[in-house]
Each structure stands twice: as structure tokens, then as C-alpha cells.
Coordinates of C-alpha atoms in Angstrom, one line a residue:
Chain A
X1 CA 11.7 48.0 47.0
X2 CA 8.8 45.7 46.0
X3 CA 8.9 44.7 42.4
X4 CA 5.7 43.0 41.3
X5 CA 6.2 40.5 38.5
X6 CA 2.7 39.9 36.8
X7 CA 1.8 36.4 36.4
X8 CA 1.7 35.0 33.0
X9 CA -2.1 34.7 33.1
X10 CA -2.8 38.1 34.3
X11 CA -4.7 40.4 32.0
X12 CA -4.4 44.2 32.0
X13 CA -7.6 46.1 32.9
X14 CA -7.8 47.3 29.2
X15 CA -8.3 43.7 28.1
X16 CA -11.5 43.3 30.1
X17 CA -14.7 43.2 28.1
X18 CA -16.9 46.3 28.8
X19 CA -20.0 45.4 30.7
X20 CA -22.2 46.8 27.9
X21 CA -20.5 44.4 25.4
X22 CA -20.7 41.5 27.9
X23 CA -24.5 42.0 28.3
X24 CA -24.9 42.0 24.6
X25 CA -23.3 38.6 24.1
X26 CA -25.6 36.0 22.4
X27 CA -27.7 34.2 24.7
X28 CA -29.1 30.6 24.1
X29 CA -32.6 30.7 22.7
X30 CA -33.5 27.6 24.8
X31 CA -32.1 27.8 28.4
X32 CA -29.9 24.9 29.2
X33 CA -32.3 23.4 31.7
X34 CA -35.2 23.6 29.4
X35 CA -33.1 22.3 26.6
X36 CA -32.4 19.1 28.6
X37 CA -36.1 18.7 29.0
X38 CA -36.7 19.4 25.4
X39 CA -34.2 16.7 24.1
X40 CA -36.5 14.1 25.6
X41 CA -39.0 14.9 22.9
X42 CA -36.5 13.9 20.2
X43 CA -37.3 15.5 16.8
X44 CA -38.9 18.5 18.5
X45 CA -35.6 19.1 20.5
X46 CA -33.6 18.9 17.4
X47 CA -35.8 21.5 15.7
X48 CA -35.4 23.7 18.7
X49 CA -31.7 23.3 18.7
X50 CA -31.5 24.3 15.0
X51 CA -33.1 27.7 15.8
X52 CA -30.0 28.5 17.9
X53 CA -27.6 31.1 16.6
X54 CA -24.7 29.2 14.9
X55 CA -22.1 30.6 17.3
X56 CA -23.7 28.4 20.0
X57 CA -23.8 25.1 18.3
X58 CA -21.5 22.3 19.1
X59 CA -22.5 19.3 16.9
X60 CA -23.6 18.6 13.4
X61 CA -27.3 19.5 14.1
X62 CA -26.4 22.4 16.5
X63 CA -26.5 22.0 20.2
X64 CA -26.0 24.8 22.7
X65 CA -22.7 24.6 24.5
X66 CA -21.7 25.8 27.9
X67 CA -18.3 26.4 29.2
X68 CA -17.3 24.0 31.9
X69 CA -15.6 26.1 34.4
X70 CA -13.6 23.2 35.8
X71 CA -11.8 23.0 32.4
X72 CA -11.2 26.6 31.7
X73 CA -7.8 27.4 33.0
X74 CA -7.4 31.3 32.6
X75 CA -3.7 30.7 32.0
X76 CA -4.4 29.0 28.8
X77 CA -4.7 31.3 25.8
X78 CA -6.8 29.6 23.0
X79 CA -5.2 29.4 19.6
X80 CA -7.3 31.3 16.9
X81 CA -10.1 29.4 15.3
X82 CA -8.4 30.2 11.9
X83 CA -5.1 28.4 12.8
X84 CA -7.0 25.4 14.6
X85 CA -8.9 24.8 11.5
X86 CA -6.2 25.4 8.8
X87 CA -3.1 23.6 10.2
X88 CA -4.1 19.9 10.4
X89 CA -2.6 16.5 10.2
X90 CA -5.4 14.4 8.6
X91 CA -3.7 12.2 6.0
X92 CA -7.0 11.0 4.6
X93 CA -7.2 14.4 3.1
X94 CA -3.6 14.9 2.2
X95 CA -0.3 14.7 3.9
X96 CA 0.5 18.4 4.0
X97 CA -0.8 20.3 7.0
X98 CA -2.5 22.8 4.6
X99 CA -4.3 20.0 2.6
X100 CA -7.1 18.8 4.8
X101 CA -9.0 22.2 4.9
X102 CA -9.4 22.6 1.1
X103 CA -9.7 18.9 0.4
X104 CA -12.4 18.1 3.0
X105 CA -14.8 20.8 2.0
X106 CA -18.2 19.4 0.8
X107 CA -17.4 16.0 2.1
X108 CA -20.7 14.7 3.7
X109 CA -20.8 14.0 7.4
X110 CA -24.5 14.1 7.7
X111 CA -26.1 11.8 8.4
X112 CA -23.5 10.0 10.3
X113 CA -24.0 6.7 12.1
X114 CA -21.6 5.4 14.7
X115 CA -21.6 1.7 15.8
X116 CA -20.8 1.0 19.4
X117 CA -20.2 -2.7 19.9
X118 CA -17.9 -5.4 21.2
X119 CA -18.0 -6.7 24.9
X120 CA -20.9 -4.6 26.0
X121 CA -24.5 -5.0 27.1
X122 CA -25.9 -2.3 24.9
X123 CA -24.6 -2.6 21.4
X124 CA -26.1 0.1 19.1
X125 CA -25.9 1.7 15.8
X126 CA -26.7 5.3 16.4
X127 CA -26.9 8.6 14.6
X128 CA -24.3 11.1 15.8
X129 CA -26.8 13.7 16.7
X130 CA -29.0 11.2 18.6
X131 CA -25.9 10.2 20.4
X132 CA -25.2 13.7 21.5
X133 CA -28.8 14.1 22.8
X134 CA -28.4 10.8 24.7
X135 CA -25.2 12.2 26.2
X136 CA -27.2 15.2 27.5
X137 CA -25.9 17.8 25.1
X138 CA -22.4 19.3 24.9
X139 CA -20.1 21.3 27.2
X140 CA -17.0 23.4 26.3
X141 CA -13.5 22.4 27.7
X142 CA -10.3 24.3 26.9
X143 CA -7.5 21.8 26.6
X144 CA -3.8 21.9 25.7
X145 CA -3.0 20.1 22.4
X146 CA 0.4 18.7 21.7
X147 CA 1.4 17.1 18.5
X148 CA 4.1 14.4 18.4
X149 CA 5.9 16.7 15.9
X150 CA 6.7 19.1 18.8
X151 CA 4.2 21.8 18.3
X152 CA 1.2 22.9 20.4
X153 CA -2.1 24.7 20.5
X154 CA -4.8 25.4 23.0
X155 CA -8.3 24.3 21.8
X156 CA -11.8 25.0 23.1
X157 CA -13.5 21.7 22.3
X158 CA -17.2 21.2 22.6
X159 CA -18.5 17.8 23.3
X160 CA -19.2 15.3 26.1
X161 CA -17.1 13.1 28.4
X162 CA -16.2 9.7 27.0
X163 CA -17.1 8.2 30.4
X164 CA -20.8 9.0 29.6
X165 CA -20.6 7.0 26.4
X166 CA -19.0 4.1 28.2
X167 CA -21.7 4.1 30.9
X168 CA -24.3 4.1 28.1
X169 CA -22.6 1.2 26.3
X170 CA -22.4 -0.7 29.7
X171 CA -19.2 -2.8 29.2
X172 CA -19.0 -6.4 30.4
X173 CA -16.3 -7.3 32.9
X174 CA -14.0 -8.7 30.1
X175 CA -13.8 -5.4 28.3
X176 CA -10.4 -4.0 29.1
X177 CA -9.7 -1.7 26.1
X178 CA -11.7 0.5 23.8
X179 CA -10.9 1.1 20.0
X180 CA -11.9 3.9 17.7
X181 CA -12.1 3.4 13.9
X182 CA -12.2 6.2 11.5
X183 CA -14.2 6.1 8.2
X184 CA -13.0 4.3 5.1
X185 CA -14.3 6.2 2.1
X186 CA -11.7 6.1 -0.7
X187 CA -14.4 7.0 -3.3
X188 CA -14.8 10.4 -1.8
X189 CA -11.7 11.0 0.1
X190 CA -8.6 11.6 -2.0
X191 CA -5.9 10.5 0.5
X192 CA -7.5 7.1 1.1
X193 CA -6.9 6.2 -2.6
X194 CA -3.2 6.1 -1.8
X195 CA -1.7 3.7 0.7
X196 CA 0.0 6.5 2.7
X197 CA -1.3 4.8 6.0
X198 CA -3.0 1.3 6.6
X199 CA -6.6 2.6 6.2
X200 CA -8.9 2.9 8.0
X201 CA -7.3 4.9 10.8
X202 CA -7.4 3.0 14.1
X203 CA -6.7 4.0 17.7
X204 CA -7.2 2.6 21.1
X205 CA -7.1 3.3 24.8
X206 CA -7.1 1.3 28.0
X207 CA -10.6 1.3 29.5
X208 CA -9.4 3.1 32.6
X209 CA -7.7 5.8 30.5
X210 CA -11.0 6.1 28.5
X211 CA -13.0 6.5 31.6
X212 CA -10.9 9.2 32.9
X213 CA -12.7 12.6 33.4
X214 CA -10.4 14.2 30.9
X215 CA -11.2 11.9 28.0
X216 CA -13.7 13.5 25.7
X217 CA -15.5 13.1 22.4
X218 CA -15.5 16.4 20.6
X219 CA -18.4 17.5 18.4
X220 CA -17.4 21.2 18.1
X221 CA -14.7 23.8 18.3
X222 CA -15.3 27.3 19.7
X223 CA -19.1 26.5 19.9
X224 CA -19.2 25.7 16.2
X225 CA -19.7 22.2 14.7
X226 CA -16.4 20.6 14.4
X227 CA -15.2 21.1 10.8
X228 CA -14.4 18.2 8.5
X229 CA -10.7 18.9 8.6
X230 CA -10.7 18.6 12.3
X231 CA -12.5 15.3 12.4
X232 CA -16.2 15.8 12.1
X233 CA -18.6 14.9 13.5
X234 CA -17.1 12.8 16.4
X235 CA -13.5 13.0 17.5
X236 CA -11.6 11.5 20.4
X237 CA -9.8 14.0 22.6
X238 CA -7.3 12.8 25.2
X239 CA -5.3 15.9 26.2
X240 CA -2.4 14.2 28.0
X241 CA -1.5 12.3 24.9
X242 CA 0.1 13.2 21.5
X243 CA -2.4 14.4 18.9
X244 CA -2.3 11.2 16.8
X245 CA -4.2 9.4 19.5
X246 CA -7.3 11.6 18.8
X247 CA -9.0 9.4 16.4
X248 CA -11.1 11.6 13.9
X249 CA -14.4 11.1 12.3
X250 CA -15.3 8.0 14.2
X251 CA -17.6 5.3 12.7
X252 CA -17.0 2.6 15.2
X253 CA -16.3 2.2 18.9
X254 CA -15.4 -1.3 20.0
X255 CA -14.9 -2.8 23.5
X256 CA -12.2 -5.5 23.5
X257 CA -10.3 -7.7 25.9
X258 CA -6.8 -7.4 24.5
X259 CA -4.5 -4.3 23.9
X260 CA -5.2 -3.3 20.3
X261 CA -2.6 -2.0 17.9
X262 CA -2.9 1.6 16.6
X263 CA -2.3 2.9 13.1
X264 CA 0.9 4.7 13.8
X265 CA 2.3 1.9 15.8
X266 CA 1.6 -0.4 12.7
X267 CA 3.4 2.2 10.6
X268 CA 6.6 2.7 12.7
X269 CA 6.5 0.9 16.1
X270 CA 9.9 2.2 17.2
X271 CA 8.6 5.8 16.8
X272 CA 5.0 5.6 17.9
X273 CA 3.7 3.5 20.8
X274 CA 0.3 2.5 22.2
X275 CA 0.4 5.0 25.1
X276 CA 1.8 8.1 23.3
X277 CA 1.7 10.0 26.5
X278 CA 3.2 13.5 26.2
X279 CA 6.6 13.1 27.9
X280 CA 9.4 15.6 27.6
X281 CA 11.9 13.2 28.9
X282 CA 11.3 10.5 26.2
X283 CA 12.5 11.6 22.8
X284 CA 11.1 10.7 19.4
X285 CA 13.9 8.8 17.6
X286 CA 14.2 11.8 15.2
X287 CA 13.7 14.8 17.4
X288 CA 13.5 15.9 21.0
X289 CA 10.2 16.3 22.9
X290 CA 11.7 18.5 25.5
X291 CA 10.1 21.7 24.1
X292 CA 7.4 22.7 21.7
X293 CA 6.5 25.4 19.3
X294 CA 3.4 27.4 20.3
X295 CA 1.4 27.8 17.1
X296 CA 0.2 31.3 16.3
X297 CA 2.4 33.0 19.0
X298 CA 5.4 35.3 18.7
X299 CA 5.0 36.3 15.1
X300 CA 7.0 35.0 12.3
X301 CA 9.8 33.7 14.4
X302 CA 7.5 32.1 16.9
X303 CA 7.8 31.1 20.5
X304 CA 9.0 27.8 22.0
X305 CA 8.0 26.6 25.5
X306 CA 9.0 23.7 27.6
X307 CA 6.8 20.6 27.2
X308 CA 5.0 19.5 30.4
X309 CA 4.8 16.0 31.7
X310 CA 1.6 14.5 30.5
X311 CA 1.1 17.8 28.7
X312 CA 0.4 19.6 32.0
X313 CA -2.2 17.0 33.2
X314 CA 0.3 15.1 35.4
X315 CA -1.7 15.7 38.6
X316 CA -4.9 14.2 37.0
X317 CA -3.4 11.3 35.1
X318 CA -0.2 10.2 36.6
X319 CA -1.9 7.6 38.8
X320 CA -2.9 5.7 35.7
X321 CA 0.7 4.8 34.9
X322 CA 2.0 4.2 38.4
X323 CA 4.9 1.8 38.4
X324 CA 5.2 1.7 34.6
X325 CA 8.6 2.3 32.8
X326 CA 7.5 5.3 30.6
X327 CA 10.5 5.0 28.4
X328 CA 9.4 1.4 27.5
X329 CA 5.7 2.0 27.3
X330 CA 6.0 5.2 25.1
Chain B
X1 CA 18.4 30.1 -27.7
X2 CA 18.2 28.5 -24.2
X3 CA 21.9 27.8 -24.4
X4 CA 22.7 31.5 -25.3
X5 CA 20.8 32.6 -22.2
X6 CA 22.2 29.9 -20.0
X7 CA 25.8 30.9 -20.9
X8 CA 25.2 34.2 -19.2
X9 CA 26.2 34.6 -15.6
X10 CA 23.4 37.0 -14.7
X11 CA 20.7 34.6 -15.9
X12 CA 22.1 31.9 -13.7
X13 CA 22.3 34.2 -10.8
X14 CA 18.6 35.2 -11.2
X15 CA 17.6 31.5 -11.3
X16 CA 19.5 30.8 -8.3
X17 CA 18.4 33.7 -6.1
X18 CA 14.7 33.7 -7.1
X19 CA 13.7 30.6 -5.0
X20 CA 15.4 32.1 -2.0
X21 CA 13.2 35.2 -2.1
X22 CA 10.2 33.0 -2.4
X23 CA 11.3 31.3 0.8
X24 CA 11.5 34.5 2.8
X25 CA 8.1 35.7 1.7
X26 CA 6.0 33.8 4.4
X27 CA 8.1 35.4 7.1
X28 CA 7.0 38.9 6.2
X29 CA 3.4 38.6 5.6
X30 CA 1.5 40.9 7.9
X31 CA -0.7 38.2 9.6
X32 CA 0.7 34.9 9.1
X33 CA -2.1 32.6 7.9
X34 CA 0.7 30.0 8.0
X35 CA 0.8 28.6 11.5
X36 CA 4.5 28.1 11.5
X37 CA 6.1 30.5 8.9
X38 CA 9.7 29.8 10.1
X39 CA 9.2 26.1 9.7
X40 CA 7.8 26.6 6.2
X41 CA 10.8 28.8 5.4
X42 CA 13.3 26.2 6.7
X43 CA 11.7 23.4 4.9
X44 CA 11.6 25.4 1.7
X45 CA 15.3 26.4 2.0
X46 CA 16.3 22.8 2.5
X47 CA 14.3 21.8 -0.4
X48 CA 15.9 24.3 -2.7
X49 CA 19.3 23.2 -1.5
X50 CA 18.4 19.5 -2.2
X51 CA 17.0 20.4 -5.7
X52 CA 20.0 22.4 -6.7
X53 CA 22.4 19.7 -5.5
X54 CA 20.5 17.3 -7.7
X55 CA 20.6 19.7 -10.5
X56 CA 24.4 20.4 -10.3
X57 CA 25.1 16.6 -10.3
X58 CA 23.3 16.2 -13.6
X59 CA 25.7 18.8 -15.4
X60 CA 28.7 16.5 -16.0
X61 CA 26.8 13.3 -16.9
X62 CA 24.7 15.4 -19.4
X63 CA 28.1 16.6 -21.0
X64 CA 29.5 13.1 -21.2
X65 CA 26.3 11.6 -22.6
X66 CA 25.6 14.5 -25.1
X67 CA 29.0 16.2 -25.6
X68 CA 27.8 18.4 -28.6
X69 CA 24.6 19.6 -26.9
X70 CA 25.1 23.4 -26.4
X71 CA 22.8 23.5 -23.2
X72 CA 24.9 20.9 -21.6
X73 CA 28.1 22.9 -22.5
X74 CA 26.5 26.1 -21.2
X75 CA 25.5 24.5 -17.9
X76 CA 29.1 23.1 -17.3
X77 CA 30.3 26.7 -17.2
X78 CA 28.3 27.3 -14.0
X79 CA 29.1 24.1 -12.0
X80 CA 31.0 26.0 -9.4
X81 CA 28.4 28.8 -9.1
X82 CA 25.5 26.4 -8.6
X83 CA 27.6 24.3 -6.1
X84 CA 28.2 27.4 -4.0
X85 CA 24.5 28.3 -4.2
X86 CA 23.8 24.7 -2.8
X87 CA 26.0 25.6 0.2
X88 CA 24.4 29.0 0.6
X89 CA 20.8 27.5 0.7
X90 CA 22.0 24.7 3.2
X91 CA 23.5 27.4 5.4
X92 CA 20.3 29.4 5.4
X93 CA 18.4 26.1 6.1
X94 CA 20.7 25.3 9.0
X95 CA 20.3 28.8 10.5
X96 CA 16.5 28.8 10.2
X97 CA 16.5 25.3 11.8
X98 CA 18.6 26.6 14.7
X99 CA 16.3 29.6 15.2
X100 CA 13.3 27.2 15.0
X101 CA 14.6 24.7 17.7
X102 CA 16.0 27.5 20.0
X103 CA 14.0 27.3 23.2
X104 CA 16.1 29.6 25.4
X105 CA 19.2 27.3 25.2
X106 CA 21.0 25.0 22.8
X107 CA 20.6 21.7 24.8
X108 CA 17.6 20.6 22.7
X109 CA 19.5 21.4 19.5
X110 CA 22.6 19.5 20.5
X111 CA 20.7 16.5 21.7
X112 CA 18.8 16.3 18.5
X113 CA 22.0 16.5 16.4
X114 CA 22.9 13.1 17.7
X115 CA 19.9 11.6 15.9
X116 CA 20.6 9.9 12.6
X117 CA 18.0 12.1 10.8
X118 CA 19.8 15.3 11.9
X119 CA 23.4 13.9 11.9
X120 CA 23.2 13.0 8.3
X121 CA 22.1 16.6 7.5
X122 CA 24.9 18.1 9.5
X123 CA 27.6 15.8 7.9
X124 CA 26.3 16.7 4.4
X125 CA 26.4 20.4 5.4
X126 CA 29.9 20.0 6.7
X127 CA 31.1 18.4 3.4
X128 CA 29.5 21.3 1.5
X129 CA 31.3 23.7 3.6
X130 CA 34.6 22.1 2.9
X131 CA 33.8 21.9 -0.8
X132 CA 32.8 25.6 -0.9
X133 CA 35.9 26.8 0.9
X134 CA 38.2 24.8 -1.5
X135 CA 36.4 26.0 -4.6
X136 CA 38.4 29.2 -4.8
X137 CA 41.0 29.3 -7.5
X138 CA 43.8 29.6 -4.9
X139 CA 42.7 26.3 -3.2
X140 CA 42.5 24.5 -6.5
X141 CA 46.1 25.5 -7.3
X142 CA 47.3 24.7 -3.8
X143 CA 45.7 21.2 -3.7
X144 CA 46.6 20.2 -7.3
X145 CA 44.1 19.0 -9.8
X146 CA 44.1 15.3 -8.8
X147 CA 43.7 15.8 -5.1
X148 CA 41.2 18.5 -5.6
X149 CA 39.0 16.3 -7.8
X150 CA 39.3 13.5 -5.3
X151 CA 38.2 15.7 -2.5
X152 CA 35.3 17.1 -4.5
X153 CA 34.0 13.6 -5.1
X154 CA 32.8 13.7 -1.6
X155 CA 29.8 15.6 -3.1
X156 CA 28.4 12.2 -3.8
X157 CA 28.6 11.3 -0.2
X158 CA 26.8 14.5 0.7
X159 CA 24.1 13.6 -1.8
X160 CA 23.6 10.2 -0.4
X161 CA 23.3 11.7 3.1
X162 CA 20.9 14.4 1.9
X163 CA 18.6 11.7 0.3
X164 CA 18.5 9.8 3.8
X165 CA 18.0 13.2 5.5
X166 CA 15.2 14.2 3.3
X167 CA 13.5 10.9 3.2
X168 CA 13.6 10.7 7.1
X169 CA 12.1 14.2 7.5
X170 CA 8.6 13.1 7.1
X171 CA 6.5 10.7 9.1
X172 CA 5.9 8.7 5.9
X173 CA 8.3 8.4 2.9
X174 CA 8.1 11.5 0.8
X175 CA 7.9 10.6 -2.8
X176 CA 9.6 13.9 -3.8
X177 CA 12.9 12.4 -3.0
X178 CA 12.5 10.1 -5.9
X179 CA 11.5 13.0 -8.2
X180 CA 14.5 15.0 -7.1
X181 CA 17.3 12.4 -7.0
X182 CA 15.9 9.7 -9.3
X183 CA 17.0 11.6 -12.5
X184 CA 20.5 12.1 -11.0
X185 CA 20.8 8.3 -10.3
X186 CA 19.7 7.4 -13.9
X187 CA 22.1 10.0 -15.6
X188 CA 25.1 9.0 -13.4
X189 CA 24.4 5.3 -14.1
X190 CA 24.3 6.0 -17.8
X191 CA 27.5 8.0 -17.6
X192 CA 29.2 5.3 -15.7
X193 CA 28.0 2.7 -18.4
X194 CA 29.1 5.0 -21.3
X195 CA 32.6 5.7 -19.9
X196 CA 33.1 2.0 -19.2
X197 CA 32.0 1.1 -22.8
X198 CA 34.3 3.7 -24.2
X199 CA 37.3 2.4 -22.1
X200 CA 36.7 -1.2 -23.5
X201 CA 36.3 0.1 -26.9
X202 CA 39.7 2.0 -27.0
X203 CA 41.5 -0.9 -25.1

């Protein structure tokens, strides 16, 4: 007898969207190709972008986003927008995961200037929206997200590959690392008035890690501008690393020669390293990393799943760490 | 008035059970807006256990420091009941944690128990278990007053372990530990000083 076991990613026929509903889905007002032409005209492009329905905007000013099929694994079931935007670690806005959402409402992220500097040929101070236009708009990628606290989500990020920004900055040969600095605004941000962490938040990557195709700068979630509590308007996304590497609300990107420290390493070097690669075989000193809780699944009692090496991106990134002792370089 | 109410057993029962009902609430909401309700519940149960442990440890210093205060007298009638409630909440906390970590096997759980953060919690729980079992009248008679008293002094070790356990539970030091156990330390220090002074006065 043949018993067919459905694959975890298989959907029943009943879950398919009826064609009539599919055809009714919102379409971009400006087709993508035309949009790319339009952005060349600067302000006019922005005006056109702001006419788009909000569901299709991926940055502060609103940019049409398009799913990148290479980063849309049908086996990944995205976590609900509600949970992604209400369960956050963002100590600038409070240390409880429910704090950032209420505490960050009304905090101004527009206009937003980001400074790109250090060992590069093209240092600039640039408006976040202008930067997105320079990067050719945004695309959507669905990535796994694994927090160092052993919980996980699946997040549809909108944004652009970090490699594009690096090409734009044009690093000098001496540049070996890249750093990301979060804002410092104790006047308007309650958490920064207390010395919970060594403000401002600071993160870094090796330049080859940053240039990897998976490294991403997010400007949106689910096609909407990224909310304040998730790190508006520009947030680093490195899906094979623990969530604390994803520097939020970036104001400064620096290219440097020496390996930088990062905020959590400064706080507790025995618990958080520079690499912070997701690794089920290397435990946190206080808990195991072998499995993770899937946020929003399985009802009240939840569901746990095995954590994958490099968070499931082993095939793509393992070569970056060839020959390295990952228990030492955690 | 508060002393009259606190003397009654049912009042104390209500005060002890109420925070537990609140802990279960997030588990039964139709659509959990809370991303991890079981974790919220387990943290809450642990917090209640820690608070009640701190509360029960203030009873005897309060009586020594203010022997004529009727509230202190009323509270001392319920030391055992509150102590057993500490164990009950700690037990629920351990059960919730076990469910939370269970990932199809117990290997993760056992591995984690060896880490100081979790080991301290486990040892504190084991002490509370022994103290609860020996809180029956028969056990007191069997052990004899002196030995029973010495055994039950282990509650201070359980409290010290709980302080470490609670402080290590967060990525940065949680100030709540100071709010919960600070008053106990102050009162215990005052009692120790008072008892010492009385001893030298009578000598």
C-alpha cells in the first residue's frame, strides 16, 4: 500500500486563492520598469511613489516592492504582521518585548539622514529615501529570523541588498569591516535615558559577510514602511545570524580596517560574540540553542522546532567560515 | 482593621490564589496577541513565587522588630500557608518551563539544567520541596523542634539562590530583584542587630 505523507510545505487545494480574488489584488500604479525610469527624475519620482497604495510601500516615503522569487521559499510560513510588530527587542524603547511598540509611536524618523564614511572613495551624508532611490528601489525577501533567546519568526522584509550600498560607497582596499551605528536620542527616546546598554547601539560585520547576497538593508515589512519598533527607517538584516546583529534605525555606516566591537559583546563578551552565527551546537551560557520556539504557532502551548545550522542558510554562507572554530568564534 | 482581616485564613487564601489566576489568563485568550503566552505565564508564576518567598521572609523580622503590632502578629499565623504557596507557585513555574522547553525530547531540558542560571533555580526548588514535605505537623513532631528549625533555615539558601536565578534570567540586570528582596535584607539585618543588642543587654 502506498501511503503518501504530505510535505510540510504542501498546501491543500482549499487554501489556494480563487482566480477572481487573485486578479483583484492591488497592482502598482507605476509599473516597476517605469518606476525605475521615474526615480531618475528625483522629486517627481518621489511624488509618483507617494501615490501608491500604502500596501505596496516599502520605505518611509513609499516605494513599490516586488517579491524576489529567489528568496521566497514556499516552505516558510511568514509570521503575522501583528506579532512581528508587537514582540520586539529594542531596548532604546524599553526592555520588555511589549514596550517598543507603544513607546516608539510618534517618534520622528522623517527626515532621516544616514552618514556613509570611513575607508571609502564616496563618503556621503544622504537622506534615507534618496538612498533607497539610488539603490534602485526595494524588493521583498522572506527570511527566517532567529533570536539569541531561542525564539524564531519568518519575516517578509522589503529593502535592498547591502552589497549595492557597498558598491555605491566604493570601499578602499584597506577596508575589511563595516559598522552600523544606531541613533542616539535620549531626549525623545525613553530607554536611552537609562544606561541599560552602552548607547548608541553598535554592530559590525566582516566586509565579505556584508557583501554576501543574503545581507540586506530593510526599509519595510510586508510591503509597508518598517515600523519604528522594528528599526525604522533602515535596519540591517543578516538572516544566518542572531537577531541582535540586525542593527536598527541606522544613522551611520562606517568602513574600517580592524574588527570592531559590538554592543552586546561589550555588555557580556562571554555570552555574545562578534560573529553571532546561529549555531545549534554552541550553547548560550544560560540556555541551549538546539531548538527554538516558533512565535505565533501551535496556540497557547506553542511549538518548538530544531534550530538549523546558520539558521538554514548553511549552503549559502558556510564557506565564509571555512576552517574557523565556531565554538571559539561564536 | 487590616489585622482583623489578615487573621482570617480565607482572606489569606484569596490573596495567595488570585495572582495565580491572573497568570493563567493569557493562556486562554481566544487569539493570543501575546507572542509567547506560555513564556509569559511561566515568568509570571516564577515572579509570584519569588515575591511570596520575599514576603514570607519578612514575617518573623517584623514580629521581632514590632512585637506589639497586630498586623505582624496576624501575619505570623500564616507563615506555613504562605510558605507552601511559594512551593506551589514554584512547582507550576517548573511545570510551565518544562512544557516550554520540551521539543520532542528532554535532552535540551537536561542540558540546560546544568547551567548555573537553571541549576540555582532547580536547587532552590528542591529545598522548597523538602521544606514543604516537612511542614506537616507529623514531620515537625518526628524531627523535633530544634532539628526542624535548623532544617527550615535552608529557606535562606533557597532565597539566595532565587536572587541569583532571577537576576540571571534577563540579558541585563533586572532592577525588580532589588525591589523584591531589598526590603527582606533590610528587615533581616535589623532583626539580627536587634537580637544581638538584646543579648548583650541581658548579659
